[in-house]
Amino acid sequence: MNHEYFMKIAIEEAKKCLFLDEVPVGAIIVKDGKIIARAHNLRETLRDATAHAEILAINEACMALGGWRLLDCTMYVTLEPCPMCAGALVNSRIKTLIFGTRDPKGGACGSLYNIVADERLNHRIEIIEGVLQDECSKLLKEFFKSKRKKD
Amino acid sequence: MNHEYFMKIAIEEAKKCLFLDEVPVGAIIVKDGKIIARAHNLRETLRDATAHAEILAINEACMALGGWRLLDCTMYVTLEPCPMCAGALVNSRIKTLIFGTRDPKGGACGSLYNIVADERLNHRIEIIEGVLQDECSKLLKEFFKSKRKKD
């Protein structure tokens, strides 16, 4: 599977955030080489604390598959998931998580925690990190830089 | 504030799960002494891995308040939240979490993790645990006992 191909689509999702003044994070879910869900962060737009890209993508993928188990699915997400999203990935039984860049302040898949690899929980997820890292990281850095200029 | 009064309402929510063959967990969110959201676990019914009582209650409370910040709000939930729900509570900036009984296998508010009290994250939540613990625990134990009999 071509991880860069799918991560580029997650980045395209993240870029949609820029028109909405949302922190640019995009996520897609792939099964058998097909994209079954794509989403971007909509916390401000939906006025909902849970509306991270990953949660919205999981909701969409569950709907697409008609059940809550995302067996044999892969999530591509531009930023390392937070505790909420990492926990949601475990709850969904997703197989693989591929993320672009780490979040040292809030990441829960290797930075502050590694929830998706915790042997004590009832499911473990394979992690691949650093796919198109520079592009994913630059998108976030430029967003926060332009925010600081505006404030 | 009478914690037992509100926990009883969360238990009433949890009991609704029994008619749906859902793991019985109920949650409510209170602001200024008023209930602004009430929900119960609907994972099987909604076929959605994220449809825990706490997430659905947070969604409803955000809608009620018209924004993603649940400032000065209190969640009452019958069971210790999992990593997903604990992370969602941090993301929502809720003030207080009151839960009935611990979840030693998956709890993230004192058992396996304490995500809601993590100094490294950008928000900390006051925790009160053990309110109507016996009743909350019994509800879950009886559910799993009857499930095992059926299987």
PDB file of N, CA, C and O in Angstrom, chain A residues 49-104:
ATOM      1  N   ALA A  49     -16.831  19.809  21.248  1.00  0.00           N
ATOM      2  CA  ALA A  49     -15.507  19.437  21.757  1.00  0.00           C
ATOM      3  C   ALA A  49     -15.006  18.109  21.197  1.00  0.00           C
ATOM      4  O   ALA A  49     -13.812  17.834  21.223  1.00  0.00           O
ATOM      5  N   THR A  50     -15.920  17.274  20.710  1.00  0.00           N
ATOM      6  CA  THR A  50     -15.509  15.949  20.225  1.00  0.00           C
ATOM      7  C   THR A  50     -15.292  15.920  18.713  1.00  0.00           C
ATOM      8  O   THR A  50     -14.942  14.861  18.178  1.00  0.00           O
ATOM      9  N   ALA A  51     -15.477  17.053  18.022  1.00  0.00           N
ATOM     10  CA  ALA A  51     -15.464  17.036  16.554  1.00  0.00           C
ATOM     11  C   ALA A  51     -14.057  17.110  15.950  1.00  0.00           C
ATOM     12  O   ALA A  51     -13.804  17.860  15.005  1.00  0.00           O
ATOM     13  N   HIS A  52     -13.136  16.324  16.488  1.00  0.00           N
ATOM     14  CA  HIS A  52     -11.814  16.172  15.871  1.00  0.00           C
ATOM     15  C   HIS A  52     -11.962  15.340  14.589  1.00  0.00           C
ATOM     16  O   HIS A  52     -12.885  14.525  14.466  1.00  0.00           O
ATOM     17  N   ALA A  53     -11.001  15.519  13.674  1.00  0.00           N
ATOM     18  CA  ALA A  53     -11.022  14.795  12.392  1.00  0.00           C
ATOM     19  C   ALA A  53     -11.174  13.283  12.594  1.00  0.00           C
ATOM     20  O   ALA A  53     -11.951  12.628  11.892  1.00  0.00           O
ATOM     21  N   GLU A  54     -10.440  12.739  13.564  1.00  0.00           N
ATOM     22  CA  GLU A  54     -10.437  11.282  13.759  1.00  0.00           C
ATOM     23  C   GLU A  54     -11.810  10.763  14.190  1.00  0.00           C
ATOM     24  O   GLU A  54     -12.262   9.713  13.733  1.00  0.00           O
ATOM     25  N   ILE A  55     -12.448  11.477  15.114  1.00  0.00           N
ATOM     26  CA  ILE A  55     -13.767  11.049  15.612  1.00  0.00           C
ATOM     27  C   ILE A  55     -14.778  11.090  14.460  1.00  0.00           C
ATOM     28  O   ILE A  55     -15.559  10.145  14.263  1.00  0.00           O
ATOM     29  N   LEU A  56     -14.753  12.177  13.694  1.00  0.00           N
ATOM     30  CA  LEU A  56     -15.702  12.313  12.574  1.00  0.00           C
ATOM     31  C   LEU A  56     -15.449  11.222  11.531  1.00  0.00           C
ATOM     32  O   LEU A  56     -16.400  10.665  10.968  1.00  0.00           O
ATOM     33  N   ALA A  57     -14.183  10.889  11.301  1.00  0.00           N
ATOM     34  CA  ALA A  57     -13.857   9.827  10.335  1.00  0.00           C
ATOM     35  C   ALA A  57     -14.326   8.468  10.863  1.00  0.00           C
ATOM     36  O   ALA A  57     -14.856   7.648  10.099  1.00  0.00           O
ATOM     37  N   ILE A  58     -14.150   8.221  12.158  1.00  0.00           N
ATOM     38  CA  ILE A  58     -14.619   6.952  12.746  1.00  0.00           C
ATOM     39  C   ILE A  58     -16.140   6.853  12.628  1.00  0.00           C
ATOM     40  O   ILE A  58     -16.682   5.817  12.233  1.00  0.00           O
ATOM     41  N   ASN A  59     -16.837   7.930  12.959  1.00  0.00           N
ATOM     42  CA  ASN A  59     -18.312   7.945  12.821  1.00  0.00           C
ATOM     43  C   ASN A  59     -18.713   7.569  11.402  1.00  0.00           C
ATOM     44  O   ASN A  59     -19.611   6.752  11.187  1.00  0.00           O
ATOM     45  N   GLU A  60     -18.055   8.196  10.430  1.00  0.00           N
ATOM     46  CA  GLU A  60     -18.390   7.976   9.015  1.00  0.00           C
ATOM     47  C   GLU A  60     -18.073   6.539   8.578  1.00  0.00           C
ATOM     48  O   GLU A  60     -18.847   5.918   7.850  1.00  0.00           O
ATOM     49  N   ALA A  61     -16.932   6.026   9.051  1.00  0.00           N
ATOM     50  CA  ALA A  61     -16.534   4.660   8.676  1.00  0.00           C
ATOM     51  C   ALA A  61     -17.492   3.634   9.285  1.00  0.00           C
ATOM     52  O   ALA A  61     -17.845   2.647   8.631  1.00  0.00           O
ATOM     53  N   CYS A  62     -17.922   3.862  10.532  1.00  0.00           N
ATOM     54  CA  CYS A  62     -18.891   2.948  11.168  1.00  0.00           C
ATOM     55  C   CYS A  62     -20.184   2.943  10.350  1.00  0.00           C
ATOM     56  O   CYS A  62     -20.781   1.881  10.124  1.00  0.00           O
ATOM     57  N   MET A  63     -20.589   4.125   9.913  1.00  0.00           N
ATOM     58  CA  MET A  63     -21.799   4.215   9.098  1.00  0.00           C
ATOM     59  C   MET A  63     -21.606   3.472   7.773  1.00  0.00           C
ATOM     60  O   MET A  63     -22.482   2.727   7.332  1.00  0.00           O
ATOM     61  N   ALA A  64     -20.445   3.654   7.165  1.00  0.00           N
ATOM     62  CA  ALA A  64     -20.172   3.004   5.869  1.00  0.00           C
ATOM     63  C   ALA A  64     -20.177   1.477   5.998  1.00  0.00           C
ATOM     64  O   ALA A  64     -20.683   0.776   5.118  1.00  0.00           O
ATOM     65  N   LEU A  65     -19.641   0.972   7.112  1.00  0.00           N
ATOM     66  CA  LEU A  65     -19.540  -0.483   7.288  1.00  0.00           C
ATOM     67  C   LEU A  65     -20.766  -1.077   7.986  1.00  0.00           C
ATOM     68  O   LEU A  65     -20.916  -2.298   8.051  1.00  0.00           O
ATOM     69  N   GLY A  66     -21.614  -0.210   8.559  1.00  0.00           N
ATOM     70  CA  GLY A  66     -22.827  -0.699   9.218  1.00  0.00           C
ATOM     71  C   GLY A  66     -22.569  -1.378  10.549  1.00  0.00           C
ATOM     72  O   GLY A  66     -23.369  -2.203  11.008  1.00  0.00           O
ATOM     73  N   GLY A  67     -21.471  -1.020  11.214  1.00  0.00           N
ATOM     74  CA  GLY A  67     -21.177  -1.617  12.525  1.00  0.00           C
ATOM     75  C   GLY A  67     -20.060  -0.828  13.184  1.00  0.00           C
ATOM     76  O   GLY A  67     -19.371  -0.044  12.525  1.00  0.00           O
ATOM     77  N   TRP A  68     -19.875  -1.056  14.505  1.00  0.00           N
ATOM     78  CA  TRP A  68     -18.889  -0.230  15.223  1.00  0.00           C
ATOM     79  C   TRP A  68     -17.464  -0.766  15.144  1.00  0.00           C
ATOM     80  O   TRP A  68     -16.531  -0.089  15.565  1.00  0.00           O
ATOM     81  N   ARG A  69     -17.277  -1.962  14.587  1.00  0.00           N
ATOM     82  CA  ARG A  69     -15.924  -2.535  14.526  1.00  0.00           C
ATOM     83  C   ARG A  69     -15.268  -2.219  13.184  1.00  0.00           C
ATOM     84  O   ARG A  69     -15.743  -2.681  12.138  1.00  0.00           O
ATOM     85  N   LEU A  70     -14.163  -1.485  13.230  1.00  0.00           N
ATOM     86  CA  LEU A  70     -13.453  -1.118  11.999  1.00  0.00           C
ATOM     87  C   LEU A  70     -12.302  -2.101  11.754  1.00  0.00           C
ATOM     88  O   LEU A  70     -11.136  -1.715  11.619  1.00  0.00           O
ATOM     89  N   LEU A  71     -12.664  -3.382  11.709  1.00  0.00           N
ATOM     90  CA  LEU A  71     -11.666  -4.435  11.525  1.00  0.00           C
ATOM     91  C   LEU A  71     -10.964  -4.274  10.170  1.00  0.00           C
ATOM     92  O   LEU A  71     -11.597  -3.893   9.180  1.00  0.00           O
ATOM     93  N   ASP A  72      -9.672  -4.556  10.144  1.00  0.00           N
ATOM     94  CA  ASP A  72      -8.886  -4.488   8.907  1.00  0.00           C
ATOM     95  C   ASP A  72      -8.915  -3.114   8.234  1.00  0.00           C
ATOM     96  O   ASP A  72      -8.725  -3.009   7.020  1.00  0.00           O
ATOM     97  N   CYS A  73      -9.173  -2.084   9.025  1.00  0.00           N
ATOM     98  CA  CYS A  73      -9.139  -0.717   8.482  1.00  0.00           C
ATOM     99  C   CYS A  73      -7.866  -0.007   8.935  1.00  0.00           C
ATOM    100  O   CYS A  73      -7.267  -0.367   9.952  1.00  0.00           O
ATOM    101  N   THR A  74      -7.478   1.007   8.149  1.00  0.00           N
ATOM    102  CA  THR A  74      -6.299   1.819   8.458  1.00  0.00           C
ATOM    103  C   THR A  74      -6.712   3.281   8.508  1.00  0.00           C
ATOM    104  O   THR A  74      -7.396   3.756   7.597  1.00  0.00           O
ATOM    105  N   MET A  75      -6.319   3.989   9.580  1.00  0.00           N
ATOM    106  CA  MET A  75      -6.512   5.440   9.597  1.00  0.00           C
ATOM    107  C   MET A  75      -5.221   6.133   9.217  1.00  0.00           C
ATOM    108  O   MET A  75      -4.151   5.805   9.745  1.00  0.00           O
ATOM    109  N   TYR A  76      -5.335   7.098   8.312  1.00  0.00           N
ATOM    110  CA  TYR A  76      -4.244   8.035   8.009  1.00  0.00           C
ATOM    111  C   TYR A  76      -4.650   9.378   8.594  1.00  0.00           C
ATOM    112  O   TYR A  76      -5.728   9.889   8.264  1.00  0.00           O
ATOM    113  N   VAL A  77      -3.811   9.940   9.455  1.00  0.00           N
ATOM    114  CA  VAL A  77      -4.138  11.239  10.051  1.00  0.00           C
ATOM    115  C   VAL A  77      -2.876  12.091  10.082  1.00  0.00           C
ATOM    116  O   VAL A  77      -1.773  11.583  10.301  1.00  0.00           O
ATOM    117  N   THR A  78      -3.040  13.378   9.828  1.00  0.00           N
ATOM    118  CA  THR A  78      -1.870  14.251   9.679  1.00  0.00           C
ATOM    119  C   THR A  78      -1.123  14.473  10.998  1.00  0.00           C
ATOM    120  O   THR A  78       0.086  14.655  10.995  1.00  0.00           O
ATOM    121  N   LEU A  79      -1.858  14.450  12.131  1.00  0.00           N
ATOM    122  CA  LEU A  79      -1.255  14.726  13.448  1.00  0.00           C
ATOM    123  C   LEU A  79      -1.474  13.540  14.392  1.00  0.00           C
ATOM    124  O   LEU A  79      -2.526  12.895  14.338  1.00  0.00           O
ATOM    125  N   GLU A  80      -0.518  13.291  15.249  1.00  0.00           N
ATOM    126  CA  GLU A  80      -0.651  12.242  16.282  1.00  0.00           C
ATOM    127  C   GLU A  80      -1.944  12.459  17.090  1.00  0.00           C
ATOM    128  O   GLU A  80      -2.170  13.546  17.624  1.00  0.00           O
ATOM    129  N   PRO A  81      -2.785  11.441  17.195  1.00  0.00           N
ATOM    130  CA  PRO A  81      -4.061  11.602  17.910  1.00  0.00           C
ATOM    131  C   PRO A  81      -3.900  11.936  19.402  1.00  0.00           C
ATOM    132  O   PRO A  81      -2.957  11.492  20.061  1.00  0.00           O
ATOM    133  N   CYS A  82      -4.861  12.712  19.919  1.00  0.00           N
ATOM    134  CA  CYS A  82      -4.942  13.068  21.344  1.00  0.00           C
ATOM    135  C   CYS A  82      -5.517  11.881  22.125  1.00  0.00           C
ATOM    136  O   CYS A  82      -5.937  10.886  21.519  1.00  0.00           O
ATOM    137  N   PRO A  83      -5.578  11.952  23.472  1.00  0.00           N
ATOM    138  CA  PRO A  83      -6.139  10.817  24.238  1.00  0.00           C
ATOM    139  C   PRO A  83      -7.549  10.428  23.798  1.00  0.00           C
ATOM    140  O   PRO A  83      -7.843   9.223  23.663  1.00  0.00           O
ATOM    141  N   MET A  84      -8.414  11.411  23.535  1.00  0.00           N
ATOM    142  CA  MET A  84      -9.781  11.092  23.103  1.00  0.00           C
ATOM    143  C   MET A  84      -9.767  10.263  21.823  1.00  0.00           C
ATOM    144  O   MET A  84     -10.431   9.213  21.734  1.00  0.00           O
ATOM    145  N   CYS A  85      -9.005  10.728  20.842  1.00  0.00           N
ATOM    146  CA  CYS A  85      -9.005  10.066  19.527  1.00  0.00           C
ATOM    147  C   CYS A  85      -8.268   8.722  19.580  1.00  0.00           C
ATOM    148  O   CYS A  85      -8.683   7.758  18.933  1.00  0.00           O
ATOM    149  N   ALA A  86      -7.192   8.652  20.366  1.00  0.00           N
ATOM    150  CA  ALA A  86      -6.480   7.384  20.528  1.00  0.00           C
ATOM    151  C   ALA A  86      -7.405   6.365  21.182  1.00  0.00           C
ATOM    152  O   ALA A  86      -7.472   5.198  20.754  1.00  0.00           O
ATOM    153  N   GLY A  87      -8.150   6.794  22.193  1.00  0.00           N
ATOM    154  CA  GLY A  87      -9.107   5.910  22.857  1.00  0.00           C
ATOM    155  C   GLY A  87     -10.218   5.468  21.910  1.00  0.00           C
ATOM    156  O   GLY A  87     -10.634   4.297  21.929  1.00  0.00           O
ATOM    157  N   ALA A  88     -10.671   6.385  21.066  1.00  0.00           N
ATOM    158  CA  ALA A  88     -11.717   6.040  20.090  1.00  0.00           C
ATOM    159  C   ALA A  88     -11.197   5.007  19.091  1.00  0.00           C
ATOM    160  O   ALA A  88     -11.925   4.085  18.699  1.00  0.00           O
ATOM    161  N   LEU A  89      -9.937   5.133  18.704  1.00  0.00           N
ATOM    162  CA  LEU A  89      -9.342   4.159  17.769  1.00  0.00           C
ATOM    163  C   LEU A  89      -9.290   2.773  18.400  1.00  0.00           C
ATOM    164  O   LEU A  89      -9.623   1.778  17.756  1.00  0.00           O
ATOM    165  N   VAL A  90      -8.894   2.708  19.680  1.00  0.00           N
ATOM    166  CA  VAL A  90      -8.896   1.420  20.390  1.00  0.00           C
ATOM    167  C   VAL A  90     -10.327   0.876  20.440  1.00  0.00           C
ATOM    168  O   VAL A  90     -10.567  -0.294  20.113  1.00  0.00           O
ATOM    169  N   ASN A  91     -11.279   1.734  20.812  1.00  0.00           N
ATOM    170  CA  ASN A  91     -12.675   1.286  20.913  1.00  0.00           C
ATOM    171  C   ASN A  91     -13.207   0.763  19.580  1.00  0.00           C
ATOM    172  O   ASN A  91     -14.069  -0.115  19.558  1.00  0.00           O
ATOM    173  N   SER A  92     -12.707   1.312  18.473  1.00  0.00           N
ATOM    174  CA  SER A  92     -13.202   0.917  17.142  1.00  0.00           C
ATOM    175  C   SER A  92     -12.540  -0.361  16.627  1.00  0.00           C
ATOM    176  O   SER A  92     -12.922  -0.864  15.567  1.00  0.00           O
ATOM    177  N   ARG A  93     -11.492  -0.856  17.344  1.00  0.00           N
ATOM    178  CA  ARG A  93     -10.764  -2.060  16.914  1.00  0.00           C
ATOM    179  C   ARG A  93     -10.091  -1.881  15.551  1.00  0.00           C
ATOM    180  O   ARG A  93      -9.909  -2.853  14.801  1.00  0.00           O
ATOM    181  N   ILE A  94      -9.729  -0.651  15.225  1.00  0.00           N
ATOM    182  CA  ILE A  94      -9.055  -0.405  13.944  1.00  0.00           C
ATOM    183  C   ILE A  94      -7.714  -1.153  13.949  1.00  0.00           C
ATOM    184  O   ILE A  94      -7.139  -1.398  15.012  1.00  0.00           O
ATOM    185  N   LYS A  95      -7.230  -1.535  12.768  1.00  0.00           N
ATOM    186  CA  LYS A  95      -6.020  -2.353  12.708  1.00  0.00           C
ATOM    187  C   LYS A  95      -4.739  -1.515  12.747  1.00  0.00           C
ATOM    188  O   LYS A  95      -3.803  -1.824  13.474  1.00  0.00           O
ATOM    189  N   THR A  96      -4.705  -0.453  11.925  1.00  0.00           N
ATOM    190  CA  THR A  96      -3.458   0.289  11.744  1.00  0.00           C
ATOM    191  C   THR A  96      -3.708   1.790  11.840  1.00  0.00           C
ATOM    192  O   THR A  96      -4.728   2.292  11.350  1.00  0.00           O
ATOM    193  N   LEU A  97      -2.771   2.495  12.462  1.00  0.00           N
ATOM    194  CA  LEU A  97      -2.807   3.953  12.559  1.00  0.00           C
ATOM    195  C   LEU A  97      -1.536   4.487  11.915  1.00  0.00           C
ATOM    196  O   LEU A  97      -0.436   4.081  12.303  1.00  0.00           O
ATOM    197  N   ILE A  98      -1.701   5.380  10.953  1.00  0.00           N
ATOM    198  CA  ILE A  98      -0.541   5.981  10.289  1.00  0.00           C
ATOM    199  C   ILE A  98      -0.666   7.488  10.451  1.00  0.00           C
ATOM    200  O   ILE A  98      -1.671   8.069  10.030  1.00  0.00           O
ATOM    201  N   PHE A  99       0.308   8.100  11.139  1.00  0.00           N
ATOM    202  CA  PHE A  99       0.188   9.555  11.321  1.00  0.00           C
ATOM    203  C   PHE A  99       1.406  10.295  10.809  1.00  0.00           C
ATOM    204  O   PHE A  99       2.485   9.723  10.663  1.00  0.00           O
ATOM    205  N   GLY A 100       1.188  11.586  10.507  1.00  0.00           N
ATOM    206  CA  GLY A 100       2.224  12.387   9.873  1.00  0.00           C
ATOM    207  C   GLY A 100       3.264  12.888  10.856  1.00  0.00           C
ATOM    208  O   GLY A 100       4.450  12.571  10.762  1.00  0.00           O
ATOM    209  N   THR A 101       2.798  13.678  11.839  1.00  0.00           N
ATOM    210  CA  THR A 101       3.757  14.328  12.724  1.00  0.00           C
ATOM    211  C   THR A 101       3.324  14.187  14.176  1.00  0.00           C
ATOM    212  O   THR A 101       2.134  14.057  14.471  1.00  0.00           O
ATOM    213  N   ARG A 102       4.285  14.168  15.071  1.00  0.00           N
ATOM    214  CA  ARG A 102       3.983  14.037  16.506  1.00  0.00           C
ATOM    215  C   ARG A 102       3.387  15.317  17.087  1.00  0.00           C
ATOM    216  O   ARG A 102       3.636  16.411  16.576  1.00  0.00           O
ATOM    217  N   ASP A 103       2.619  15.139  18.173  1.00  0.00           N
ATOM    218  CA  ASP A 103       2.124  16.271  18.955  1.00  0.00           C
ATOM    219  C   ASP A 103       2.729  16.154  20.357  1.00  0.00           C
ATOM    220  O   ASP A 103       2.172  15.503  21.237  1.00  0.00           O
ATOM    221  N   PRO A 104       3.877  16.796  20.580  1.00  0.00           N
ATOM    222  CA  PRO A 104       4.572  16.620  21.866  1.00  0.00           C
ATOM    223  C   PRO A 104       3.763  17.112  23.065  1.00  0.00           C
ATOM    224  O   PRO A 104       3.966  16.634  24.178  1.00  0.00           O
TER     225      PRO A 104
END
